[in-house]
Amino acid sequence: MATSITDLLLLGRGVDLASERGVSCPGELPAVSDPNLVERARAARKALGSRAFVLGHHYQRDEVIAFADVMGDSFKLAKDAAARPEAEFIIFCGVHFMAESADILTSASQKVILPDLAAGCSMADMANSEQVAQCWDALTAAGVADQTIPVTYMNSSAAIKAFTGEHGGTVCTSSNAKTAMAWALEKGEKVLFLPDQHLGRNTAVLQLGLSLDDCAVWNPWKENGGLTDAQITRARILLWRGHCSVHGRFTVDSVNEVRARIPGVKVLVHPECQYEVVSAADVVGSTESIIKTVAQSPAGSKWAVGTELNLVRRLATDNPDKEIVFLDKTVCYCSTMNRIDLPHLVWVMESLVQGRLLNQITVDPKIAKYAKIALDQMLALP
Ligand code: 13P
Ligand code: SF4
């Protein structure tokens, strides 16, 4: 896709891109106020039957999750999508990079659909191919590229995953970042971790026991990443300067405040939070592991959870015997995850029933070939 999701949002054109690319958008997007939305969704889902498989990320709205055949973190959903060869349509209720990965991991005859094309990920947009190629050129000039293994977080475009596959690296998710980084450090002397500096730092320092001094931040907006060749040579982990705009907002103050307000509370955060926040927390884990940790805790447990709001609300509903609070009242939903709502889901499902395929996500075969190498490497990690 030539235009990034950030570009789309900045330009405020949303799904209009589809018509610009010559894709017509027939049919009407149902109104949010339509009282028959749930009925319409049920009828369309029933009509599609086993031809469709609906995946829902944990950050999706409840109204969407109600129609998901499976729910999961990005690792589980990638595996689930790959395990449904009989489904003609994979409806991905998540964000763009997840739908791209599903397209790469499914067969050529399967069609992956993202109900709203403007559902991107601001972190994934923080690394583009040109910037990564410039970084690699600088590592080559510094004489370290041949000892460096790229590790790309799932939250990246297919093109970045392809770069990783082409250079002997792997994709990782928040649930296997430790294994992926340890694998890369056995294979080479350095790791280029992108695009989330926080997940990279938390994994290197808090999970693998490296020091903060072993890490250097590569700033794609500065000459030579803002580093000297000596700093590049010395670093074991080069962290791309990207972050999640939702998780990056939790602070150590919010951790201290909740501990003072709720005695006995345990703080549970996603590893996309800043290093200081993760260091101060009691438990860190992917969305799937956050859910398991709370579910397995005894009745009466108190948890302050630092991740996206739809998931925290669902945790509170699903665990009425526990006290679940949001870690910081000022942090809100992931606005791009939230773009997928029931009207968009109804729109794409009803269109499929009528024989019209909307919002298909396809990855260029040349990119898909190398991106699949990196994704398969991730799936083969121990
Ligand atoms: P998970 O891999 O934990 O599902 O996280 C994906 C994500 O986008 C978190 O912000
Ligand atoms: Fe991207 Fe952050 Fe939203 Fe996850 S929560 S999809 S990393 S912007």
Coordinates of N, CA and C and ligand atoms in Angstrom, one line a residue, residues 57-59 72-77 95 97-98 121 123 153-155 172-176 196 199 244-247 270-272 285-290 307-308 311 334 337, ligand 1:
H57 N -9.2 -8.9 17.9 CA -8.2 -8.7 18.9 C -8.8 -8.2 20.2
H58 N -8.1 -8.5 21.3 CA -8.6 -8.2 22.6 C -8.9 -6.7 22.8
Y59 N -8.4 -5.8 21.9 CA -8.7 -4.4 22.1 C -9.9 -3.9 21.4
G72 N -8.0 -13.0 20.5 CA -6.7 -13.3 21.0 C -5.7 -12.1 20.9
D73 N -4.5 -12.4 21.3 CA -3.4 -11.3 21.1 C -2.9 -11.5 19.6
S74 N -1.9 -10.7 19.2 CA -1.6 -10.7 17.8 C -0.9 -12.0 17.5
F75 N -0.2 -12.7 18.4 CA 0.4 -14.0 18.1 C -0.6 -15.1 17.9
K76 N -1.6 -15.1 18.8 CA -2.6 -16.2 18.7 C -3.4 -16.0 17.4
L77 N -3.8 -14.7 17.1 CA -4.6 -14.5 15.9 C -3.9 -14.8 14.6
V95 N -6.1 -4.3 13.6 CA -5.5 -3.2 12.8 C -4.8 -3.8 11.6
F97 N -1.7 -4.0 10.3 CA -0.6 -4.9 10.2 C -1.0 -6.3 10.5
M98 N -2.0 -6.5 11.3 CA -2.5 -7.8 11.7 C -3.2 -8.5 10.5
C121 N -2.0 1.5 12.8 CA -1.3 1.5 14.1 C -0.2 2.5 14.0
M123 N 2.2 3.1 15.9 CA 3.6 2.6 16.1 C 4.1 2.0 14.8
Y153 N 9.0 -6.2 15.6 CA 7.7 -6.5 16.3 C 6.6 -6.7 15.3
M154 N 5.7 -7.5 15.6 CA 4.5 -7.8 14.8 C 3.9 -6.4 14.3
N155 N 3.9 -5.4 15.2 CA 3.3 -4.1 14.9 C 4.2 -3.4 13.9
C172 N 8.6 -10.8 16.0 CA 8.2 -11.3 17.4 C 6.9 -10.6 17.8
T173 N 6.3 -11.1 18.8 CA 5.1 -10.4 19.4 C 5.5 -10.1 20.8
S174 N 4.5 -9.5 21.6 CA 4.8 -9.2 23.0 C 4.9 -10.5 23.8
S175 N 4.3 -11.6 23.2 CA 4.4 -12.8 24.0 C 5.6 -13.7 23.8
N176 N 6.4 -13.4 22.7 CA 7.6 -14.2 22.5 C 8.8 -13.3 22.2
D196 N 9.3 -0.8 18.2 CA 9.0 -0.3 19.5 C 10.2 -0.3 20.5
L199 N 9.3 -2.0 24.1 CA 9.3 -3.5 24.1 C 10.8 -4.0 24.0
C244 N 4.3 3.2 21.3 CA 2.8 3.1 21.2 C 2.2 4.4 21.8
S245 N 1.4 5.1 21.1 CA 0.8 6.3 21.6 C -0.2 6.1 22.8
V246 N -0.6 4.9 22.9 CA -1.5 4.6 24.1 C -0.7 4.2 25.3
H247 N 0.1 3.1 25.1 CA 0.9 2.6 26.3 C 2.0 3.6 26.7
H270 N 1.3 -3.9 30.1 CA 1.7 -4.5 28.8 C 3.2 -4.0 28.5
P271 N 4.0 -4.8 27.9 CA 5.4 -4.5 27.7 C 5.7 -3.3 26.7
E272 N 4.6 -2.8 26.1 CA 4.8 -1.5 25.3 C 4.9 -0.3 26.2
G285 N 3.0 -8.4 30.8 CA 2.6 -9.5 29.9 C 1.8 -9.0 28.7
S286 N 1.7 -9.8 27.7 CA 0.9 -9.5 26.5 C -0.5 -9.5 26.8
T287 N -1.4 -9.1 25.9 CA -2.8 -9.0 26.2 C -3.3 -10.4 26.7
E288 N -2.9 -11.4 26.0 CA -3.4 -12.8 26.3 C -2.9 -13.1 27.8
S289 N -1.7 -12.8 28.1 CA -1.2 -13.1 29.4 C -1.8 -12.3 30.5
I290 N -2.1 -11.0 30.2 CA -2.8 -10.2 31.1 C -4.2 -10.8 31.5
T307 N -3.2 -1.1 30.1 CA -3.3 -1.5 28.7 C -4.5 -0.8 28.2
E308 N -4.9 -1.2 27.0 CA -6.0 -0.5 26.3 C -7.4 -0.6 27.1
L311 N -10.1 -3.6 26.7 CA -9.7 -4.8 27.3 C -9.9 -4.7 28.8
C334 N -7.5 2.8 22.1 CA -6.6 2.9 21.0 C -7.6 3.4 19.8
M337 N -7.8 1.0 16.7 CA -8.5 -0.3 17.0 C -10.0 0.0 17.1
Ligands
13P1 P1 -0.6 -8.1 21.8 O1 0.4 -8.8 20.9 O2 -0.3 -8.2 23.2 O3 -1.9 -8.5 21.4 O4 -0.4 -6.5 21.5 C1 -0.7 -6.0 20.3 C2 -0.8 -4.5 20.4 O5 -1.0 -3.8 19.5 C3 -0.6 -3.9 21.7 O6 -0.7 -2.6 21.7

